[in-house]
């Protein structure tokens, strides 16, 4: 099979182009996130079989081969356009989407242990700092979702399943509260005193309500000197007004 002629775009990447399958361009960092996005996008288009090998190419004499080859080239173009230019060029001449997918796995997929270690490092180093609470929460949620994919905690229908999920949610809640700024220490203490600990959604609502109440009760400081100046000007104006007489006679 001849190598597909897929053009590599210039270094200026327009991710709004319809030729791109995912909005995140893989630059060599965050392979698990990029892989997850690609799997979801390919599944939605019913093309995942072309990268996982479950739809191997038919023989070149088969009437289905031209159709398979055309779709394979299309999936290759999607993959290449979701990669940084240098990475795309390094896999450009591989013949199938599956070969490209496998090559990227070999290069960039880390062992679960190393990846979990990196994600946990991010979790314990992240704090709110100058971010608004909603921005800080979104950053944490992204890391939690990535960790959930990597850990692949098995699901079951027994009673222990609910306890495991509650334990994991409590851990996330503690991580959330640990990174909050000191200005939230009162609401943080109130949440920690709850028994059992509330869900993340409940804690989020409580903290957002605290922010709103703080905004309502915070009013700009009134300058007393300015008030005194205005009062003096008004007093002088009224005094001078009383001394005015009309010299115009009918």
PDB file of C-alpha atoms in Angstrom:
ATOM      1  CA  UNK A   1       0.000   0.000   0.000  1.00  0.00           C
ATOM      2  CA  UNK A   2       1.387   3.425  -0.916  1.00  0.00           C
ATOM      3  CA  UNK A   3       1.957   5.889   1.892  1.00  0.00           C
ATOM      4  CA  UNK A   4      -0.997   8.293   2.174  1.00  0.00           C
ATOM      5  CA  UNK A   5      -0.240  11.796   0.987  1.00  0.00           C
ATOM      6  CA  UNK A   6      -1.361  13.784   4.004  1.00  0.00           C
ATOM      7  CA  UNK A   7      -0.195  17.398   3.997  1.00  0.00           C
ATOM      8  CA  UNK A   8       1.411  18.725   7.164  1.00  0.00           C
ATOM      9  CA  UNK A   9       0.160  22.191   8.012  1.00  0.00           C
ATOM     10  CA  UNK A  10       2.413  25.106   8.840  1.00  0.00           C
ATOM     11  CA  UNK A  11       3.459  25.762  12.422  1.00  0.00           C
ATOM     12  CA  UNK A  12       0.505  28.108  12.783  1.00  0.00           C
ATOM     13  CA  UNK A  13      -2.226  25.823  14.111  1.00  0.00           C
ATOM     14  CA  UNK A  14      -5.854  26.816  13.731  1.00  0.00           C
ATOM     15  CA  UNK A  15      -7.675  24.452  16.081  1.00  0.00           C
ATOM     16  CA  UNK A  16     -11.044  25.847  14.976  1.00  0.00           C
ATOM     17  CA  UNK A  17     -10.557  24.220  11.569  1.00  0.00           C
ATOM     18  CA  UNK A  18     -12.997  21.372  10.777  1.00  0.00           C
ATOM     19  CA  UNK A  19      -9.956  19.226   9.906  1.00  0.00           C
ATOM     20  CA  UNK A  20      -9.099  18.973  13.577  1.00  0.00           C
ATOM     21  CA  UNK A  21     -10.752  16.220  15.569  1.00  0.00           C
ATOM     22  CA  UNK A  22      -9.897  17.524  19.030  1.00  0.00           C
ATOM     23  CA  UNK A  23      -9.261  21.063  20.248  1.00  0.00           C
ATOM     24  CA  UNK A  24      -6.123  20.089  22.186  1.00  0.00           C
ATOM     25  CA  UNK A  25      -2.953  19.731  20.115  1.00  0.00           C
ATOM     26  CA  UNK A  26      -0.590  17.113  21.532  1.00  0.00           C
ATOM     27  CA  UNK A  27       2.871  18.628  22.028  1.00  0.00           C
ATOM     28  CA  UNK A  28       4.516  15.699  23.797  1.00  0.00           C
ATOM     29  CA  UNK A  29       3.085  16.482  27.238  1.00  0.00           C
ATOM     30  CA  UNK A  30      -0.200  15.167  28.646  1.00  0.00           C
ATOM     31  CA  UNK A  31      -0.527  12.070  26.495  1.00  0.00           C
ATOM     32  CA  UNK A  32      -3.261  10.529  28.679  1.00  0.00           C
ATOM     33  CA  UNK A  33      -5.487  13.583  28.258  1.00  0.00           C
ATOM     34  CA  UNK A  34      -4.929  13.746  24.495  1.00  0.00           C
ATOM     35  CA  UNK A  35      -5.535   9.986  24.155  1.00  0.00           C
ATOM     36  CA  UNK A  36      -8.805  10.243  26.075  1.00  0.00           C
ATOM     37  CA  UNK A  37      -9.993  13.100  23.851  1.00  0.00           C
ATOM     38  CA  UNK A  38      -9.088  11.174  20.705  1.00  0.00           C
ATOM     39  CA  UNK A  39     -10.841   7.995  21.851  1.00  0.00           C
ATOM     40  CA  UNK A  40     -14.029   9.921  22.588  1.00  0.00           C
ATOM     41  CA  UNK A  41     -13.915  11.750  19.250  1.00  0.00           C
ATOM     42  CA  UNK A  42     -13.132   8.627  17.202  1.00  0.00           C
ATOM     43  CA  UNK A  43     -15.839   6.652  19.006  1.00  0.00           C
ATOM     44  CA  UNK A  44     -18.373   9.384  18.265  1.00  0.00           C
ATOM     45  CA  UNK A  45     -17.492   9.081  14.561  1.00  0.00           C
ATOM     46  CA  UNK A  46     -17.476   5.257  14.692  1.00  0.00           C
ATOM     47  CA  UNK A  47     -13.824   5.189  13.586  1.00  0.00           C
ATOM     48  CA  UNK A  48     -12.119   3.804  16.692  1.00  0.00           C
ATOM     49  CA  UNK A  49     -11.691   0.426  14.954  1.00  0.00           C
ATOM     50  CA  UNK A  50      -9.104   1.979  12.646  1.00  0.00           C
ATOM     51  CA  UNK A  51      -6.716   2.738  15.521  1.00  0.00           C
ATOM     52  CA  UNK A  52      -7.357  -0.172  17.892  1.00  0.00           C
ATOM     53  CA  UNK A  53      -6.887  -2.781  15.134  1.00  0.00           C
ATOM     54  CA  UNK A  54     -10.349  -4.324  15.415  1.00  0.00           C
ATOM     55  CA  UNK A  55     -10.966  -3.539  11.727  1.00  0.00           C
ATOM     56  CA  UNK A  56      -7.887  -4.836   9.863  1.00  0.00           C
ATOM     57  CA  UNK A  57      -7.402  -3.944   6.190  1.00  0.00           C
ATOM     58  CA  UNK A  58      -9.048  -6.300   3.683  1.00  0.00           C
ATOM     59  CA  UNK A  59      -6.951  -7.811   0.919  1.00  0.00           C
ATOM     60  CA  UNK A  60      -6.006  -5.431  -1.872  1.00  0.00           C
ATOM     61  CA  UNK A  61      -8.130  -7.496  -4.280  1.00  0.00           C
ATOM     62  CA  UNK A  62     -11.231  -7.028  -2.160  1.00  0.00           C
ATOM     63  CA  UNK A  63     -13.872  -4.559  -3.395  1.00  0.00           C
ATOM     64  CA  UNK A  64     -13.876  -3.181   0.191  1.00  0.00           C
ATOM     65  CA  UNK A  65     -10.201  -2.229   0.081  1.00  0.00           C
ATOM     66  CA  UNK A  66     -10.641   1.180  -1.630  1.00  0.00           C
ATOM     67  CA  UNK A  67     -13.278   2.154   0.933  1.00  0.00           C
ATOM     68  CA  UNK A  68     -11.109   0.997   3.836  1.00  0.00           C
ATOM     69  CA  UNK A  69      -8.081   2.797   2.425  1.00  0.00           C
ATOM     70  CA  UNK A  70     -10.005   6.036   2.001  1.00  0.00           C
ATOM     71  CA  UNK A  71     -11.305   5.991   5.596  1.00  0.00           C
ATOM     72  CA  UNK A  72      -7.870   4.976   6.896  1.00  0.00           C
ATOM     73  CA  UNK A  73      -6.356   8.034   5.177  1.00  0.00           C
ATOM     74  CA  UNK A  74      -9.057  10.225   6.673  1.00  0.00           C
ATOM     75  CA  UNK A  75      -8.339   8.946  10.201  1.00  0.00           C
ATOM     76  CA  UNK A  76      -4.604   9.436   9.621  1.00  0.00           C
ATOM     77  CA  UNK A  77      -5.269  13.053   8.663  1.00  0.00           C
ATOM     78  CA  UNK A  78      -7.280  13.539  11.873  1.00  0.00           C
ATOM     79  CA  UNK A  79      -4.446  12.104  13.936  1.00  0.00           C
ATOM     80  CA  UNK A  80      -1.770  14.189  12.224  1.00  0.00           C
ATOM     81  CA  UNK A  81      -3.752  17.383  12.573  1.00  0.00           C
ATOM     82  CA  UNK A  82      -4.150  16.777  16.312  1.00  0.00           C
ATOM     83  CA  UNK A  83      -0.363  16.516  16.753  1.00  0.00           C
ATOM     84  CA  UNK A  84       2.278  19.200  16.954  1.00  0.00           C
ATOM     85  CA  UNK A  85       4.021  19.700  13.602  1.00  0.00           C
ATOM     86  CA  UNK A  86       7.277  18.003  14.642  1.00  0.00           C
ATOM     87  CA  UNK A  87       5.510  14.974  16.132  1.00  0.00           C
ATOM     88  CA  UNK A  88       3.255  14.689  13.074  1.00  0.00           C
ATOM     89  CA  UNK A  89       6.237  14.712  10.742  1.00  0.00           C
ATOM     90  CA  UNK A  90       7.853  11.858  12.692  1.00  0.00           C
ATOM     91  CA  UNK A  91       4.919   9.513  11.965  1.00  0.00           C
ATOM     92  CA  UNK A  92       3.859  10.879   8.586  1.00  0.00           C
ATOM     93  CA  UNK A  93       5.047   7.920   6.504  1.00  0.00           C
ATOM     94  CA  UNK A  94       3.458   5.160   8.572  1.00  0.00           C
ATOM     95  CA  UNK A  95       0.859   3.417   6.424  1.00  0.00           C
ATOM     96  CA  UNK A  96      -2.084   2.934   8.771  1.00  0.00           C
ATOM     97  CA  UNK A  97      -3.817   4.818  11.542  1.00  0.00           C
ATOM     98  CA  UNK A  98      -3.169   1.838  13.817  1.00  0.00           C
ATOM     99  CA  UNK A  99       0.599   2.066  13.219  1.00  0.00           C
ATOM    100  CA  UNK A 100       0.574   5.771  14.113  1.00  0.00           C
ATOM    101  CA  UNK A 101      -1.512   5.090  17.227  1.00  0.00           C
ATOM    102  CA  UNK A 102       0.828   2.283  18.347  1.00  0.00           C
ATOM    103  CA  UNK A 103       3.947   4.361  17.704  1.00  0.00           C
ATOM    104  CA  UNK A 104       2.617   7.248  19.800  1.00  0.00           C
ATOM    105  CA  UNK A 105       1.802   4.782  22.586  1.00  0.00           C
ATOM    106  CA  UNK A 106       5.325   3.392  22.535  1.00  0.00           C
ATOM    107  CA  UNK A 107       6.873   6.850  22.737  1.00  0.00           C
ATOM    108  CA  UNK A 108       4.662   8.726  25.145  1.00  0.00           C
ATOM    109  CA  UNK A 109       2.563   6.407  27.295  1.00  0.00           C
ATOM    110  CA  UNK A 110       4.042   6.126  30.762  1.00  0.00           C
ATOM    111  CA  UNK A 111       3.560   3.310  33.209  1.00  0.00           C
ATOM    112  CA  UNK A 112       0.535   3.853  35.431  1.00  0.00           C
ATOM    113  CA  UNK A 113       2.733   4.156  38.505  1.00  0.00           C
ATOM    114  CA  UNK A 114       4.815   7.007  37.099  1.00  0.00           C
ATOM    115  CA  UNK A 115       1.749   8.780  35.741  1.00  0.00           C
ATOM    116  CA  UNK A 116      -0.163   8.483  39.023  1.00  0.00           C
ATOM    117  CA  UNK A 117       2.907   9.853  40.821  1.00  0.00           C
ATOM    118  CA  UNK A 118       2.978  12.911  38.542  1.00  0.00           C
ATOM    119  CA  UNK A 119      -0.740  13.556  38.904  1.00  0.00           C
ATOM    120  CA  UNK A 120      -0.587  13.235  42.684  1.00  0.00           C
ATOM    121  CA  UNK A 121       2.302  15.719  42.696  1.00  0.00           C
ATOM    122  CA  UNK A 122       0.093  18.196  40.834  1.00  0.00           C
ATOM    123  CA  UNK A 123      -2.745  17.642  43.287  1.00  0.00           C
ATOM    124  CA  UNK A 124      -0.675  18.323  46.381  1.00  0.00           C
ATOM    125  CA  UNK A 125       1.100  21.339  44.898  1.00  0.00           C
ATOM    126  CA  UNK A 126      -1.952  23.143  43.546  1.00  0.00           C
ATOM    127  CA  UNK A 127      -3.485  25.983  45.549  1.00  0.00           C
ATOM    128  CA  UNK A 128      -5.935  28.781  44.871  1.00  0.00           C
ATOM    129  CA  UNK A 129      -3.491  31.714  45.044  1.00  0.00           C
ATOM    130  CA  UNK A 130      -4.848  34.586  42.919  1.00  0.00           C
ATOM    131  CA  UNK A 131      -7.480  32.476  41.137  1.00  0.00           C
ATOM    132  CA  UNK A 132     -11.174  32.875  41.728  1.00  0.00           C
ATOM    133  CA  UNK A 133     -12.654  29.897  43.536  1.00  0.00           C
ATOM    134  CA  UNK A 134     -14.488  28.625  40.432  1.00  0.00           C
ATOM    135  CA  UNK A 135     -11.240  28.704  38.394  1.00  0.00           C
ATOM    136  CA  UNK A 136      -9.357  26.864  41.146  1.00  0.00           C
ATOM    137  CA  UNK A 137     -12.123  24.246  41.361  1.00  0.00           C
ATOM    138  CA  UNK A 138     -12.047  23.708  37.580  1.00  0.00           C
ATOM    139  CA  UNK A 139      -8.281  23.096  37.661  1.00  0.00           C
ATOM    140  CA  UNK A 140      -8.699  20.513  40.423  1.00  0.00           C
ATOM    141  CA  UNK A 141     -11.571  18.797  38.622  1.00  0.00           C
ATOM    142  CA  UNK A 142      -9.423  18.379  35.502  1.00  0.00           C
ATOM    143  CA  UNK A 143      -6.681  16.665  37.517  1.00  0.00           C
ATOM    144  CA  UNK A 144      -9.193  14.447  39.351  1.00  0.00           C
ATOM    145  CA  UNK A 145     -10.696  13.342  36.046  1.00  0.00           C
ATOM    146  CA  UNK A 146      -7.264  12.479  34.661  1.00  0.00           C
ATOM    147  CA  UNK A 147      -6.447  10.479  37.791  1.00  0.00           C
ATOM    148  CA  UNK A 148      -9.774   8.638  37.565  1.00  0.00           C
ATOM    149  CA  UNK A 149      -8.955   7.501  34.027  1.00  0.00           C
ATOM    150  CA  UNK A 150      -5.464   6.323  34.959  1.00  0.00           C
ATOM    151  CA  UNK A 151      -6.400   4.500  38.154  1.00  0.00           C
ATOM    152  CA  UNK A 152      -9.282   2.600  36.527  1.00  0.00           C
ATOM    153  CA  UNK A 153     -10.966   1.752  39.828  1.00  0.00           C
ATOM    154  CA  UNK A 154     -13.213  -1.275  39.204  1.00  0.00           C
ATOM    155  CA  UNK A 155     -16.930  -0.892  39.731  1.00  0.00           C
ATOM    156  CA  UNK A 156     -19.140  -3.393  41.494  1.00  0.00           C
ATOM    157  CA  UNK A 157     -22.715  -3.665  42.698  1.00  0.00           C
ATOM    158  CA  UNK A 158     -21.879  -4.689  46.270  1.00  0.00           C
ATOM    159  CA  UNK A 159     -22.252  -2.451  49.313  1.00  0.00           C
ATOM    160  CA  UNK A 160     -18.523  -1.668  49.355  1.00  0.00           C
ATOM    161  CA  UNK A 161     -18.805   0.279  46.094  1.00  0.00           C
ATOM    162  CA  UNK A 162     -20.657   3.164  47.722  1.00  0.00           C
ATOM    163  CA  UNK A 163     -18.141   3.300  50.584  1.00  0.00           C
ATOM    164  CA  UNK A 164     -15.227   3.418  48.147  1.00  0.00           C
ATOM    165  CA  UNK A 165     -16.811   6.276  46.195  1.00  0.00           C
ATOM    166  CA  UNK A 166     -17.528   8.157  49.436  1.00  0.00           C
ATOM    167  CA  UNK A 167     -13.914   7.687  50.543  1.00  0.00           C
ATOM    168  CA  UNK A 168     -12.596   9.028  47.203  1.00  0.00           C
ATOM    169  CA  UNK A 169     -14.935  12.022  47.321  1.00  0.00           C
ATOM    170  CA  UNK A 170     -13.885  12.819  50.891  1.00  0.00           C
ATOM    171  CA  UNK A 171     -10.242  12.768  49.748  1.00  0.00           C
ATOM    172  CA  UNK A 172     -11.016  15.210  46.946  1.00  0.00           C
ATOM    173  CA  UNK A 173     -12.888  17.462  49.349  1.00  0.00           C
ATOM    174  CA  UNK A 174      -9.893  17.578  51.696  1.00  0.00           C
ATOM    175  CA  UNK A 175      -7.597  18.390  48.762  1.00  0.00           C
ATOM    176  CA  UNK A 176      -9.957  21.198  47.739  1.00  0.00           C
ATOM    177  CA  UNK A 177     -10.050  22.695  51.235  1.00  0.00           C
ATOM    178  CA  UNK A 178      -6.280  22.410  51.730  1.00  0.00           C
ATOM    179  CA  UNK A 179      -5.613  24.624  48.721  1.00  0.00           C
ATOM    180  CA  UNK A 180      -8.082  27.372  49.619  1.00  0.00           C
ATOM    181  CA  UNK A 181      -6.790  30.797  50.573  1.00  0.00           C
ATOM    182  CA  UNK A 182      -6.823  31.815  54.241  1.00  0.00           C
ATOM    183  CA  UNK A 183      -9.724  34.187  53.577  1.00  0.00           C
ATOM    184  CA  UNK A 184     -11.901  31.051  53.436  1.00  0.00           C
ATOM    185  CA  UNK A 185     -10.786  29.664  56.801  1.00  0.00           C
ATOM    186  CA  UNK A 186     -14.178  30.189  58.463  1.00  0.00           C
ATOM    187  CA  UNK A 187     -16.217  28.353  55.814  1.00  0.00           C
ATOM    188  CA  UNK A 188     -13.469  25.731  55.589  1.00  0.00           C
ATOM    189  CA  UNK A 189     -13.762  25.086  59.316  1.00  0.00           C
ATOM    190  CA  UNK A 190     -17.553  24.877  59.084  1.00  0.00           C
ATOM    191  CA  UNK A 191     -17.351  22.289  56.291  1.00  0.00           C
ATOM    192  CA  UNK A 192     -14.788  20.187  58.185  1.00  0.00           C
ATOM    193  CA  UNK A 193     -17.065  20.153  61.245  1.00  0.00           C
ATOM    194  CA  UNK A 194     -19.923  18.570  59.275  1.00  0.00           C
ATOM    195  CA  UNK A 195     -20.555  14.911  59.969  1.00  0.00           C
ATOM    196  CA  UNK A 196     -20.538  13.181  57.598  1.00  0.00           C
ATOM    197  CA  UNK A 197     -18.472  15.382  55.309  1.00  0.00           C
ATOM    198  CA  UNK A 198     -20.612  16.952  52.573  1.00  0.00           C
ATOM    199  CA  UNK A 199     -20.326  16.070  48.899  1.00  0.00           C
ATOM    200  CA  UNK A 200     -18.118  18.137  46.622  1.00  0.00           C
ATOM    201  CA  UNK A 201     -21.203  19.686  45.030  1.00  0.00           C
ATOM    202  CA  UNK A 202     -22.523  20.783  48.435  1.00  0.00           C
ATOM    203  CA  UNK A 203     -19.137  22.182  49.480  1.00  0.00           C
ATOM    204  CA  UNK A 204     -18.885  24.050  46.166  1.00  0.00           C
ATOM    205  CA  UNK A 205     -22.308  25.640  46.729  1.00  0.00           C
ATOM    206  CA  UNK A 206     -21.438  26.644  50.302  1.00  0.00           C
ATOM    207  CA  UNK A 207     -18.197  28.318  49.243  1.00  0.00           C
ATOM    208  CA  UNK A 208     -19.836  30.122  46.321  1.00  0.00           C
ATOM    209  CA  UNK A 209     -22.561  31.400  48.687  1.00  0.00           C
ATOM    210  CA  UNK A 210     -19.845  32.627  51.051  1.00  0.00           C
ATOM    211  CA  UNK A 211     -18.217  34.516  48.173  1.00  0.00           C
ATOM    212  CA  UNK A 212     -21.495  36.141  47.171  1.00  0.00           C
ATOM    213  CA  UNK A 213     -22.321  37.210  50.727  1.00  0.00           C
ATOM    214  CA  UNK A 214     -18.828  38.653  51.046  1.00  0.00           C
ATOM    215  CA  UNK A 215     -19.348  40.678  47.858  1.00  0.00           C
ATOM    216  CA  UNK A 216     -22.711  41.968  49.092  1.00  0.00           C
ATOM    217  CA  UNK A 217     -21.373  43.112  52.473  1.00  0.00           C
ATOM    218  CA  UNK A 218     -18.238  44.640  51.044  1.00  0.00           C
ATOM    219  CA  UNK A 219     -18.922  48.269  50.126  1.00  0.00           C
ATOM    220  CA  UNK A 220     -16.398  50.939  49.132  1.00  0.00           C
ATOM    221  CA  UNK A 221     -14.977  52.891  52.066  1.00  0.00           C
ATOM    222  CA  UNK A 222     -16.537  56.342  52.497  1.00  0.00           C
ATOM    223  CA  UNK A 223     -14.069  59.228  52.637  1.00  0.00           C
ATOM    224  CA  UNK A 224     -15.045  61.357  55.655  1.00  0.00           C
ATOM    225  CA  UNK A 225     -12.930  64.277  54.466  1.00  0.00           C
ATOM    226  CA  UNK A 226     -14.841  64.339  51.178  1.00  0.00           C
ATOM    227  CA  UNK A 227     -18.167  64.360  53.053  1.00  0.00           C
ATOM    228  CA  UNK A 228     -16.992  67.245  55.234  1.00  0.00           C
ATOM    229  CA  UNK A 229     -15.880  69.204  52.155  1.00  0.00           C
ATOM    230  CA  UNK A 230     -19.251  68.747  50.436  1.00  0.00           C
ATOM    231  CA  UNK A 231     -21.073  69.870  53.613  1.00  0.00           C
ATOM    232  CA  UNK A 232     -18.892  72.994  53.836  1.00  0.00           C
ATOM    233  CA  UNK A 233     -19.512  73.903  50.194  1.00  0.00           C
ATOM    234  CA  UNK A 234     -23.275  73.470  50.602  1.00  0.00           C
ATOM    235  CA  UNK A 235     -23.262  75.612  53.770  1.00  0.00           C
ATOM    236  CA  UNK A 236     -21.349  78.405  52.015  1.00  0.00           C
ATOM    237  CA  UNK A 237     -23.708  78.240  49.061  1.00  0.00           C
ATOM    238  CA  UNK A 238     -26.816  78.594  51.219  1.00  0.00           C
ATOM    239  CA  UNK A 239     -25.236  81.491  53.215  1.00  0.00           C
ATOM    240  CA  UNK A 240     -24.350  83.423  50.097  1.00  0.00           C
ATOM    241  CA  UNK A 241     -27.789  82.745  48.649  1.00  0.00           C
ATOM    242  CA  UNK A 242     -29.495  84.480  51.605  1.00  0.00           C
ATOM    243  CA  UNK A 243     -27.479  87.681  51.040  1.00  0.00           C
ATOM    244  CA  UNK A 244     -28.562  88.029  47.425  1.00  0.00           C
ATOM    245  CA  UNK A 245     -31.071  90.814  46.584  1.00  0.00           C
ATOM    246  CA  UNK A 246     -32.773  91.583  43.307  1.00  0.00           C
ATOM    247  CA  UNK A 247     -31.938  95.093  41.960  1.00  0.00           C
ATOM    248  CA  UNK A 248     -34.279  94.798  39.002  1.00  0.00           C
ATOM    249  CA  UNK A 249     -37.405  96.911  39.291  1.00  0.00           C
ATOM    250  CA  UNK A 250     -40.482  96.596  37.152  1.00  0.00           C
TER     251      UNK A 250
END
